[in-house]
Coordinates of C-alpha atoms in Angstrom, one line a residue:
M1 CA 171.8 65.1 159.9
S2 CA 174.6 67.2 158.6
S3 CA 174.2 70.8 157.4
K4 CA 175.3 69.7 154.0
H5 CA 172.5 67.0 153.9
F6 CA 170.0 69.8 155.3
K7 CA 170.9 72.1 152.5
Q8 CA 170.4 69.5 149.9
L9 CA 167.0 68.6 151.3
T10 CA 165.8 72.1 151.4
L11 CA 167.0 72.8 147.9
G12 CA 165.2 69.6 146.8
M13 CA 161.9 70.7 148.5
A14 CA 162.2 74.2 147.0
L15 CA 162.7 72.7 143.5
G16 CA 159.7 70.4 144.0
A17 CA 157.5 73.5 145.1
V18 CA 158.6 75.5 141.9
S19 CA 157.8 72.4 139.6
A20 CA 154.2 72.3 141.3
W21 CA 153.5 76.0 140.5
P22 CA 151.1 76.7 137.8
V23 CA 152.4 77.4 134.4
S24 CA 152.3 80.9 132.9
A25 CA 149.8 81.9 130.3
Y26 CA 150.1 80.4 127.0
D27 CA 150.7 82.1 123.7
L28 CA 147.6 81.9 121.6
T29 CA 147.2 82.4 117.8
F30 CA 143.8 82.4 116.3
N31 CA 143.7 82.1 112.5
T32 CA 140.3 82.3 110.6
P33 CA 141.1 82.7 106.9
G34 CA 138.1 83.5 104.6
A35 CA 136.0 84.5 107.8
S36 CA 134.2 87.9 108.1
K37 CA 134.7 89.9 111.1
S38 CA 131.3 89.1 112.7
L39 CA 132.1 85.3 112.2
R40 CA 135.5 85.7 113.6
D41 CA 134.1 87.3 116.6
S42 CA 131.6 84.5 117.0
I43 CA 134.2 81.8 116.8
T44 CA 136.5 83.4 119.2
G45 CA 133.6 84.3 121.6
A46 CA 132.9 80.5 121.7
S47 CA 136.4 79.3 122.4
L48 CA 137.5 78.4 125.8
L49 CA 141.1 78.9 124.8
E50 CA 140.5 82.4 123.8
S51 CA 138.7 83.3 127.1
S52 CA 141.4 81.8 129.3
S53 CA 144.5 82.6 127.3
S54 CA 145.7 85.2 129.8
D55 CA 144.7 83.1 133.0
K56 CA 148.0 82.3 134.5
S57 CA 146.4 80.0 137.0
K58 CA 145.5 77.3 134.2
D59 CA 147.8 74.3 134.2
A60 CA 148.5 72.0 131.1
Q61 CA 145.6 69.6 131.9
E62 CA 143.1 72.3 131.9
I63 CA 144.5 73.9 128.7
F64 CA 144.3 70.5 127.1
A65 CA 140.8 69.9 128.3
A66 CA 139.8 73.3 126.9
A67 CA 141.4 72.5 123.5
R68 CA 139.5 69.2 123.1
A69 CA 136.3 71.0 124.0
D70 CA 136.9 73.8 121.6
Y71 CA 136.5 71.5 118.5
N72 CA 132.8 70.9 119.2
R73 CA 132.2 74.5 120.4
I74 CA 133.8 75.9 117.2
V75 CA 132.0 73.5 114.8
S76 CA 128.7 74.2 116.6
T77 CA 129.4 78.0 116.1
L78 CA 130.0 77.3 112.4
F79 CA 126.9 75.3 111.9
S80 CA 124.8 78.0 113.8
E81 CA 126.0 80.7 111.1
G82 CA 125.4 78.2 108.1
Y83 CA 128.9 76.9 107.5
Y84 CA 128.9 73.0 107.3
S85 CA 132.3 72.4 105.5
G86 CA 134.6 74.1 107.8
V87 CA 138.0 72.8 108.9
V88 CA 139.2 73.2 112.6
S89 CA 142.8 72.6 113.8
I90 CA 144.1 73.1 117.3
K91 CA 147.7 72.5 117.8
L92 CA 149.4 72.5 121.1
D93 CA 153.0 73.0 120.9
G94 CA 153.0 71.7 117.3
R95 CA 150.7 68.6 118.0
E96 CA 146.9 68.2 117.0
A97 CA 145.0 68.2 120.3
A98 CA 142.6 65.7 118.8
S99 CA 145.2 63.2 118.2
I100 CA 146.7 63.3 121.8
S101 CA 145.3 60.5 124.1
P102 CA 143.9 61.8 127.4
L103 CA 146.3 59.4 129.1
D104 CA 149.1 61.0 127.3
A105 CA 148.3 64.6 128.0
P106 CA 151.3 67.1 127.9
S107 CA 152.8 68.2 131.3
S108 CA 153.3 71.8 129.8
I109 CA 151.9 73.9 127.0
K110 CA 153.5 77.0 125.8
N111 CA 152.1 77.8 122.3
V112 CA 148.6 77.2 121.0
V113 CA 147.5 77.7 117.4
V114 CA 143.8 77.5 116.4
S115 CA 143.0 77.6 112.7
V116 CA 139.5 77.8 111.5
T117 CA 138.6 77.7 107.9
P118 CA 134.9 78.1 107.5
G119 CA 134.5 77.3 103.9
P120 CA 131.5 78.6 102.0
D121 CA 127.9 79.3 103.6
F122 CA 125.3 76.9 102.9
H123 CA 121.6 77.8 101.7
F124 CA 118.4 76.1 101.8
S125 CA 117.6 74.0 98.7
R126 CA 114.5 72.9 100.7
A127 CA 113.0 74.1 104.0
S128 CA 109.8 72.2 104.7
I129 CA 108.0 71.7 107.9
G130 CA 104.5 70.5 108.7
P131 CA 101.8 70.2 109.4
V132 CA 101.8 73.5 111.3
A133 CA 98.9 75.0 113.4
P134 CA 97.4 78.1 111.8
K135 CA 98.9 80.6 114.1
S136 CA 102.4 79.1 114.2
D137 CA 105.1 81.9 113.9
L138 CA 107.9 80.3 111.9
P139 CA 111.2 82.1 111.5
E140 CA 111.6 84.1 108.2
G141 CA 115.0 82.6 107.7
F142 CA 113.6 79.0 107.4
A143 CA 112.9 79.2 103.6
T144 CA 114.4 78.2 100.3
G145 CA 117.4 80.3 99.3
K146 CA 118.1 81.7 102.8
V147 CA 121.4 80.9 104.6
A148 CA 120.9 77.5 106.3
K149 CA 121.8 78.3 109.9
S150 CA 121.3 75.4 112.4
G151 CA 119.7 77.8 114.8
V152 CA 117.0 78.5 112.3
I153 CA 116.2 74.9 112.1
V154 CA 115.9 74.6 115.7
Q155 CA 113.9 77.8 116.0
A156 CA 111.5 76.4 113.3
V157 CA 110.9 73.1 115.2
S158 CA 110.5 75.0 118.4
S159 CA 107.8 77.4 116.6
A160 CA 106.0 74.5 115.2
V161 CA 105.8 72.8 118.6
S162 CA 104.7 76.0 120.4
G163 CA 102.1 76.7 117.7
W164 CA 100.4 73.3 118.3
R165 CA 100.7 73.5 122.0
D166 CA 99.1 76.9 121.9
D167 CA 96.3 75.3 119.9
G168 CA 95.7 72.8 122.7
H169 CA 98.0 69.9 121.4
A170 CA 100.1 69.6 124.5
K171 CA 102.0 66.4 123.3
A172 CA 103.0 67.8 119.9
K173 CA 106.5 66.5 118.7
V174 CA 108.6 66.0 115.8
A175 CA 107.7 62.7 114.1
D176 CA 110.4 62.6 111.4
Q177 CA 113.2 64.6 110.0
S178 CA 115.6 64.6 107.2
I179 CA 118.5 67.2 107.1
V180 CA 120.8 66.5 104.3
A181 CA 123.8 68.6 103.3
D182 CA 125.0 68.6 99.6
H183 CA 128.7 69.6 99.8
R184 CA 129.0 69.9 96.0
K185 CA 126.2 72.5 95.8
D186 CA 126.7 74.0 99.4
T187 CA 123.0 73.4 100.1
I188 CA 120.9 72.0 103.0
A189 CA 117.8 70.1 102.4
A190 CA 115.5 70.2 105.5
D191 CA 112.4 68.3 105.6
I192 CA 110.7 67.9 109.1
R193 CA 107.3 66.2 109.8
M194 CA 105.4 67.2 112.8
A195 CA 102.9 65.0 115.0
P196 CA 100.4 67.2 116.7
G197 CA 98.8 64.6 118.9
P198 CA 95.2 64.8 120.1
L199 CA 93.6 67.8 121.6
V200 CA 94.2 67.8 125.2
H201 CA 92.2 69.0 128.1
F202 CA 93.5 69.9 131.7
G203 CA 93.0 66.9 134.1
T204 CA 93.7 67.2 137.8
L205 CA 96.3 69.3 139.8
D206 CA 98.6 67.2 142.1
V207 CA 100.1 69.6 144.7
S208 CA 102.9 69.1 147.0
G209 CA 105.3 71.1 149.3
N210 CA 102.8 73.4 151.2
T211 CA 103.1 72.9 155.0
R212 CA 101.6 76.0 156.3
L213 CA 99.2 77.1 153.6
R214 CA 96.2 75.0 153.3
T215 CA 95.8 72.9 150.2
K216 CA 92.4 74.1 149.4
R217 CA 93.6 77.7 149.5
L218 CA 96.7 76.8 147.3
R219 CA 94.4 75.4 144.7
E220 CA 92.1 78.4 144.8
I221 CA 95.1 80.8 144.5
A222 CA 96.5 78.7 141.7
G223 CA 93.2 78.7 139.8
F224 CA 93.9 75.5 137.8
P225 CA 91.6 75.2 134.9
T226 CA 90.4 71.5 135.1
G227 CA 88.4 70.5 132.1
K228 CA 89.5 73.4 129.8
V229 CA 91.3 73.0 126.6
F230 CA 95.1 72.8 127.3
D231 CA 96.8 76.3 126.8
P232 CA 100.4 76.9 128.1
K233 CA 99.5 80.3 129.1
E234 CA 97.3 79.0 131.8
L235 CA 100.2 77.3 133.4
D236 CA 102.3 80.5 133.3
Q237 CA 99.4 82.4 134.9
M238 CA 99.0 79.9 137.5
Q239 CA 102.8 80.2 138.5
A240 CA 102.5 84.0 138.3
R241 CA 99.5 84.1 140.7
L242 CA 101.5 81.9 143.2
R243 CA 104.6 84.0 143.1
R244 CA 102.6 87.2 143.5
T245 CA 101.5 86.0 146.9
G246 CA 105.2 86.2 148.1
I247 CA 104.5 82.9 150.2
F248 CA 106.8 80.8 147.8
S249 CA 110.3 80.8 147.3
S250 CA 110.0 78.3 144.6
V251 CA 107.0 77.2 142.3
A252 CA 107.5 74.2 139.8
V253 CA 104.8 72.9 137.3
T254 CA 105.4 69.5 135.7
E255 CA 103.1 68.2 133.0
A256 CA 102.3 64.4 133.1
P257 CA 104.3 62.5 130.4
T258 CA 101.3 60.5 129.4
L259 CA 97.7 61.3 128.9
G260 CA 94.6 59.8 130.5
P261 CA 92.1 57.7 128.5
D262 CA 90.0 60.7 127.6
N263 CA 93.1 62.8 126.6
S264 CA 93.3 64.7 129.7
M265 CA 96.6 65.7 131.1
D266 CA 97.4 65.9 134.8
V267 CA 99.7 68.6 136.2
G268 CA 102.2 68.5 139.1
L269 CA 102.6 71.6 141.3
A270 CA 105.7 71.7 143.8
V271 CA 106.0 74.7 145.9
V272 CA 108.6 75.8 148.6
E273 CA 107.5 78.2 151.2
Q274 CA 109.2 81.2 152.3
K275 CA 109.8 82.4 155.9
K276 CA 106.5 83.7 157.3
R277 CA 107.8 87.1 158.4
K278 CA 109.7 89.8 156.7
I279 CA 111.1 93.2 157.9
G280 CA 111.8 96.1 155.5
V281 CA 113.5 99.4 155.9
G282 CA 114.0 102.4 153.4
A283 CA 115.3 105.8 153.3
E284 CA 115.3 108.9 151.2
I285 CA 116.8 112.4 151.6
N286 CA 116.9 115.7 149.9
S287 CA 118.3 119.0 151.1
D288 CA 115.0 120.7 151.4
D289 CA 112.6 118.1 152.9
G290 CA 115.3 116.5 154.9
L291 CA 115.5 112.8 155.8
G292 CA 112.7 110.3 155.3
L293 CA 112.7 106.9 156.9
N294 CA 110.1 104.1 156.5
A295 CA 109.9 100.5 157.9
S296 CA 107.4 97.6 157.4
W297 CA 106.5 94.2 159.0
L298 CA 105.0 91.6 156.9
H299 CA 103.4 88.3 157.8
R300 CA 102.9 86.2 154.5
N301 CA 100.4 83.7 155.6
L302 CA 98.5 84.9 158.6
F303 CA 95.5 82.5 158.9
G304 CA 97.0 79.8 156.7
G305 CA 95.0 80.9 153.7
G306 CA 97.7 83.1 152.0
E307 CA 96.6 86.3 153.8
R308 CA 99.2 89.0 153.9
F309 CA 99.3 91.2 156.9
T310 CA 101.3 94.4 156.8
I311 CA 102.1 97.1 159.2
D312 CA 104.1 100.0 157.9
G313 CA 105.3 103.3 159.3
A314 CA 107.2 106.4 158.1
V315 CA 108.5 109.6 159.3
S316 CA 109.7 112.4 157.2
G317 CA 111.1 116.0 157.4
I318 CA 114.0 115.0 159.6
G319 CA 116.4 118.1 159.5
G320 CA 114.2 119.7 156.8
S321 CA 114.2 123.4 156.0
T322 CA 110.7 124.0 154.8
G323 CA 109.5 125.6 158.0
G324 CA 107.3 122.6 159.0
G325 CA 107.8 119.9 161.5
L326 CA 108.0 116.2 161.2
D327 CA 105.3 114.2 159.3
Y328 CA 104.2 110.8 160.7
S329 CA 102.2 107.9 159.4
L330 CA 101.3 104.4 160.5
G331 CA 99.2 102.1 158.5
T332 CA 98.1 98.4 158.5
R333 CA 96.7 96.2 155.6
L334 CA 95.2 92.7 155.5
E335 CA 95.0 91.3 151.9
R336 CA 93.5 88.0 151.0
P337 CA 94.5 86.6 147.4
A338 CA 91.8 84.9 145.1
T339 CA 88.9 86.1 146.9
F340 CA 86.4 86.3 144.2
N341 CA 88.4 84.6 141.5
P342 CA 92.1 83.7 141.2
D343 CA 93.2 87.2 139.9
T344 CA 91.2 89.3 142.4
S345 CA 92.4 90.2 145.9
A346 CA 90.3 91.8 148.8
Y347 CA 91.8 93.9 151.4
L348 CA 91.1 95.8 154.6
E349 CA 93.3 98.8 155.5
A350 CA 93.5 101.7 157.8
Q351 CA 96.0 104.6 158.1
A352 CA 96.7 107.4 160.6
A353 CA 99.0 110.3 159.7
R354 CA 100.0 113.8 160.8
K355 CA 101.4 116.5 158.5
D356 CA 103.2 119.5 159.9
Q357 CA 103.7 121.6 156.8
E358 CA 104.7 125.3 156.8
D359 CA 101.2 126.6 156.2
Y360 CA 99.1 124.0 158.0
T361 CA 99.0 121.0 160.2
Q362 CA 96.8 118.1 159.7
N363 CA 95.9 115.0 161.8
G364 CA 93.7 112.3 160.2
F365 CA 92.9 108.8 159.4
N366 CA 91.0 106.7 156.9
I367 CA 89.8 103.1 156.9
G368 CA 88.3 101.2 154.2
F369 CA 87.7 97.9 152.0
G370 CA 88.8 97.4 148.7
V371 CA 89.5 94.9 145.8
S372 CA 92.3 94.8 143.1
R373 CA 92.2 92.8 140.0
I374 CA 95.1 91.7 137.7
F375 CA 93.6 91.5 134.2
N376 CA 97.1 90.4 132.6
D377 CA 100.8 91.0 133.1
K378 CA 100.3 94.7 132.3
L379 CA 96.7 95.8 133.1
T380 CA 95.6 96.1 136.9
A381 CA 92.8 98.0 138.5
D382 CA 92.0 98.8 142.2
T383 CA 88.8 100.2 143.7
A384 CA 87.6 100.7 147.3
I385 CA 85.2 102.4 149.7
K386 CA 86.7 104.4 152.5
Y387 CA 85.9 106.8 155.2
G388 CA 88.2 109.7 156.0
W389 CA 88.5 112.3 158.7
S390 CA 91.0 114.9 159.1
K391 CA 91.5 118.1 161.2
V392 CA 93.4 120.9 159.7
T393 CA 94.7 123.7 161.6
D394 CA 96.1 127.0 159.8
D395 CA 96.2 130.7 160.2
A396 CA 92.3 130.8 159.5
G397 CA 91.5 128.5 162.4
T398 CA 90.5 124.8 162.6
T399 CA 88.7 122.9 159.8
F400 CA 87.2 119.3 160.0
F401 CA 86.8 117.2 156.9
R402 CA 84.7 114.1 157.0
Q403 CA 84.0 112.2 153.8
V404 CA 83.1 108.9 152.2
F405 CA 85.3 108.3 149.2
F406 CA 85.7 105.8 146.5
P407 CA 89.1 105.7 145.1
T408 CA 89.6 103.9 141.8
T409 CA 92.8 103.4 139.8
V410 CA 93.6 101.7 136.4
T411 CA 97.2 101.1 135.5
Y412 CA 98.7 99.8 132.3
D413 CA 102.4 99.2 132.6
A414 CA 104.2 98.2 129.4
R415 CA 107.7 99.2 130.9
N416 CA 110.6 96.6 130.4
D417 CA 111.7 97.2 133.9
D418 CA 110.0 98.8 137.1
L419 CA 112.9 100.4 138.6
D420 CA 115.1 101.2 135.6
P421 CA 113.1 101.3 132.4
T422 CA 114.7 101.7 129.0
N423 CA 111.9 101.2 126.8
G424 CA 108.1 101.1 126.8
Y425 CA 105.5 103.2 128.7
Y426 CA 103.2 103.4 131.7
L427 CA 99.9 104.8 132.2
R428 CA 97.8 105.3 135.3
G429 CA 94.4 106.9 135.7
G430 CA 92.6 107.8 138.9
L431 CA 89.1 108.8 139.8
T432 CA 88.1 109.5 143.5
P433 CA 84.5 110.7 144.1
F434 CA 83.9 111.8 147.5
I435 CA 80.8 112.8 149.4
G436 CA 80.9 115.1 152.5
V437 CA 79.3 113.7 155.6
G438 CA 79.5 116.4 158.0
G439 CA 82.0 119.2 159.1
D440 CA 83.0 121.5 156.4
T441 CA 83.5 119.0 153.5
G442 CA 81.7 119.3 150.1
T443 CA 81.0 116.7 147.5
G444 CA 83.1 116.3 144.3
A445 CA 85.8 114.2 142.6
Q446 CA 89.4 114.2 142.1
I447 CA 90.7 113.1 138.8
T448 CA 94.4 112.3 138.0
G449 CA 96.6 111.0 135.2
D450 CA 100.2 109.9 135.0
I451 CA 101.8 109.2 131.7
R452 CA 105.3 108.1 131.3
G453 CA 107.5 107.0 128.1
Y454 CA 110.8 105.7 127.6
K455 CA 113.1 105.0 124.5
G456 CA 116.5 103.5 124.5
F457 CA 119.3 104.0 121.8
G458 CA 122.6 102.4 121.1
T459 CA 124.3 99.1 122.5
D460 CA 122.3 97.8 125.4
D461 CA 120.2 101.1 125.4
R462 CA 123.1 103.0 126.9
F463 CA 121.2 106.3 126.0
V464 CA 117.6 106.6 127.2
L465 CA 115.1 109.5 126.7
A466 CA 112.5 109.4 129.3
G467 CA 109.4 111.8 129.7
R468 CA 106.4 112.1 132.1
V469 CA 103.3 114.2 132.2
Q470 CA 101.1 114.5 135.4
L471 CA 97.6 115.8 135.3
G472 CA 95.1 116.4 138.1
K473 CA 91.8 118.2 138.6
V474 CA 89.2 118.4 141.4
V475 CA 85.5 119.0 140.1
G476 CA 82.2 119.4 142.0
S477 CA 83.6 121.1 145.3
N478 CA 85.0 124.6 146.1
L479 CA 88.6 125.0 147.2
D480 CA 87.8 125.7 150.9
E481 CA 85.6 122.7 151.1
T482 CA 88.1 120.2 149.4
P483 CA 90.0 118.0 151.8
R484 CA 93.7 118.9 151.7
D485 CA 94.8 115.6 150.5
Y486 CA 92.8 116.0 147.4
L487 CA 94.5 119.4 146.4
F488 CA 97.5 119.8 144.2
Y489 CA 100.9 121.2 144.9
S490 CA 104.1 121.5 142.9
G491 CA 107.7 121.4 144.0
G492 CA 110.1 118.5 145.3
G493 CA 111.2 115.2 144.2
G494 CA 108.0 113.9 142.7
T495 CA 107.1 116.9 140.6
V496 CA 109.8 119.8 140.0
R497 CA 113.1 119.1 141.3
G498 CA 115.2 122.1 142.2
Q499 CA 112.1 123.8 143.9
P500 CA 111.2 123.4 147.4
Y501 CA 108.7 120.6 148.5
E502 CA 105.2 121.8 147.8
S503 CA 106.3 125.3 147.4
L504 CA 103.8 126.1 144.6
G505 CA 99.9 126.3 145.5
V506 CA 97.5 129.1 145.5
Q507 CA 96.9 132.0 148.1
V508 CA 93.1 132.6 147.9
L509 CA 92.0 131.5 151.4
N510 CA 91.4 133.9 154.3
G511 CA 91.5 137.0 152.0
G512 CA 94.4 135.8 150.0
T513 CA 96.8 135.6 153.0
L514 CA 96.8 131.7 153.3
S515 CA 98.5 129.2 150.9
T516 CA 96.8 126.0 150.0
G517 CA 96.9 123.5 147.2
G518 CA 95.2 124.0 143.9
L519 CA 92.4 122.4 142.1
E520 CA 94.1 121.8 138.9
F521 CA 97.8 120.6 138.2
V522 CA 100.0 119.9 135.2
G523 CA 103.6 118.5 135.6
V524 CA 105.9 117.8 132.8
S525 CA 109.3 116.1 133.2
G526 CA 112.0 115.2 130.7
E527 CA 115.2 113.2 131.4
A528 CA 118.3 112.2 129.2
R529 CA 120.0 109.2 130.8
I530 CA 123.5 108.2 129.6
G531 CA 125.3 105.0 130.6
V532 CA 129.0 105.9 131.2
T533 CA 130.0 102.4 132.3
K534 CA 127.8 99.2 133.0
S535 CA 127.3 100.5 136.6
I536 CA 127.5 104.2 136.3
G537 CA 125.4 106.6 134.5
V538 CA 124.7 110.4 134.3
V539 CA 121.2 112.2 133.9
A540 CA 120.3 115.7 132.7
F541 CA 116.6 116.6 133.6
Y542 CA 114.1 119.3 133.4
D543 CA 110.8 119.5 135.3
Y544 CA 107.8 121.9 135.0
G545 CA 104.8 122.4 137.2
Y546 CA 101.7 124.6 137.0
V547 CA 99.0 124.9 139.7
S548 CA 95.6 126.8 139.6
G549 CA 92.7 127.2 141.8
G550 CA 90.2 129.9 143.0
G551 CA 91.0 132.4 140.2
E552 CA 94.8 132.1 140.7
S553 CA 97.5 130.3 139.0
G554 CA 101.3 130.0 139.0
S555 CA 104.0 127.9 137.4
Q556 CA 107.7 127.0 138.3
A557 CA 110.5 124.9 136.7
G558 CA 113.6 123.4 137.7
A559 CA 116.6 121.6 136.0
G560 CA 119.8 119.7 137.0
L561 CA 122.1 116.9 136.7
G562 CA 122.1 113.5 138.3
L563 CA 124.2 110.5 139.0
R564 CA 123.1 106.8 139.0
Y565 CA 124.9 103.7 140.4
K566 CA 123.1 100.4 139.3
T567 CA 122.6 97.8 142.0
G568 CA 120.6 94.7 142.1
I569 CA 117.6 96.3 143.6
G570 CA 117.6 99.3 141.1
P571 CA 119.9 102.3 140.5
I572 CA 121.0 104.5 143.6
R573 CA 120.0 108.0 142.5
L574 CA 121.6 111.5 143.3
D575 CA 120.1 114.5 141.8
V576 CA 121.1 118.2 142.1
G577 CA 118.5 120.7 140.8
L578 CA 118.3 124.4 140.6
P579 CA 115.2 126.5 140.0
V580 CA 114.8 127.8 136.4
S581 CA 111.7 129.9 136.6
G582 CA 109.2 130.9 139.3
D583 CA 109.6 132.8 142.6
T584 CA 109.3 129.9 145.0
G585 CA 113.0 128.9 145.7
S586 CA 116.6 129.8 145.3
G587 CA 119.7 127.5 145.5
A588 CA 120.4 124.0 144.7
Q589 CA 118.1 121.0 145.9
V590 CA 119.7 117.7 146.4
Y591 CA 117.8 114.2 146.1
I592 CA 118.9 110.8 147.0
G593 CA 117.0 107.6 146.7
I594 CA 116.6 104.2 145.0
G595 CA 115.2 103.7 141.6
Q596 CA 114.8 106.4 138.8
A597 CA 113.0 109.6 139.5
F598 CA 110.1 108.1 137.3

């Protein structure tokens, strides 16, 4: 081949490659005469042409397909806002897209003009639906004289069906409907007839997918209410119980399409099991306490009955400056779901720990049996009976504590998010009676309370005010005969940021030369959380703590600023606090962790 022919071939290949390149972004004009700003935003938000106008990778075929799809998308948007006589025109280089055959699609598109004339909004001349169940929650917009938005009609039907299902009529449906638009009067007449169907009872539960979990235990955990009047909430609770076990990666419930001769309805349950084992690790650091590490090992189904077996360990105080050494803990817990009923779990647990604090060293362990009950998606309770032993060494010598104790907690969690709440509140109360069974232990009770509240403001709750009050009191036993774990300290990330960890207690032991925790505690915290972007936020905080006991009392406060970076597992938290009042610390304290401070 000659060089001349080679150059011609090369040039032809280059031109062919250029012709195959994607066309550049098209010029888009969007006209919405007579539309309000909010309606225009809704229309452009629904348009594929609008969302892809700056995407240079789109070729002519994709632009043509988007244009044809936009007719339906824009008309649906107009209907959803109550406009039923709108006119939509989409021109591609001057040609109406709807008139172009798919087999004659243009090879290039440079200019796109979308014109939407919404026309007048329509109102209901009639809005009738029935019969409806007594507790049906129909939308306020479904009424004569209101704007006839198509979404309101759909919502009215959905509410009517849900109302009958909540009343036990599982097969409620629409029997007939008449929706007529009068374009001369700009009105919609909607008349919908419901067919509630018979009162339904739960039949049998058909299960599938479980390979390691025994079928009998799967049924016990699910708690399917055979024979009871149908209630969709029962199916939601059944799925929630199964997901809480952590055994399953998927839980699907299917209602039988037809009823039995006695108006009973069977339900299908299909599950997919997770891997049997899981390993978890975590870390938290602050400038005073140092680095804390924790790890856990979990078996999700130890004996084939859904038993969760956990071993967890932690070490803290690595590189800390509090004057103490390292703290260690190692614990194990065996939990069995659906022990007495589907919503009650029973557990056995044991823990050994060592605390090496500035004023004392403690070695101890406890072992016990307990039950936890989930009453609903917000209210839970836990109670147990345990035995505890500890050896405390300080400047006064060695003290042994031995006690049987009965920890009970009740929690009401109405937050919208556990790790990053923007609205709602959280209440937790604790009562731990203890009986000394030897050594130097007294008899009494510890009482605790934790109250948190959150209020968001602005778009997407970009500004959040958060507050917390912590309360604690020991009754019945003297300070020197109360186990150290029941006493209260202030200072550190969980109470007063900006003050050293557990820096505030009382000095009433050993003639006033020995520090210990107090018998009473009050902690108050407030935060202003501001979202700078969708991922980054800043926080200003103020914390106050008060401790008293043995005729002595003291208080401290701290304040500072924080930075939050949102992730899929909660915000990464960085707080820098300074002491505001009290004589327990000086200089900045830095805290790093996952999740909000409270």
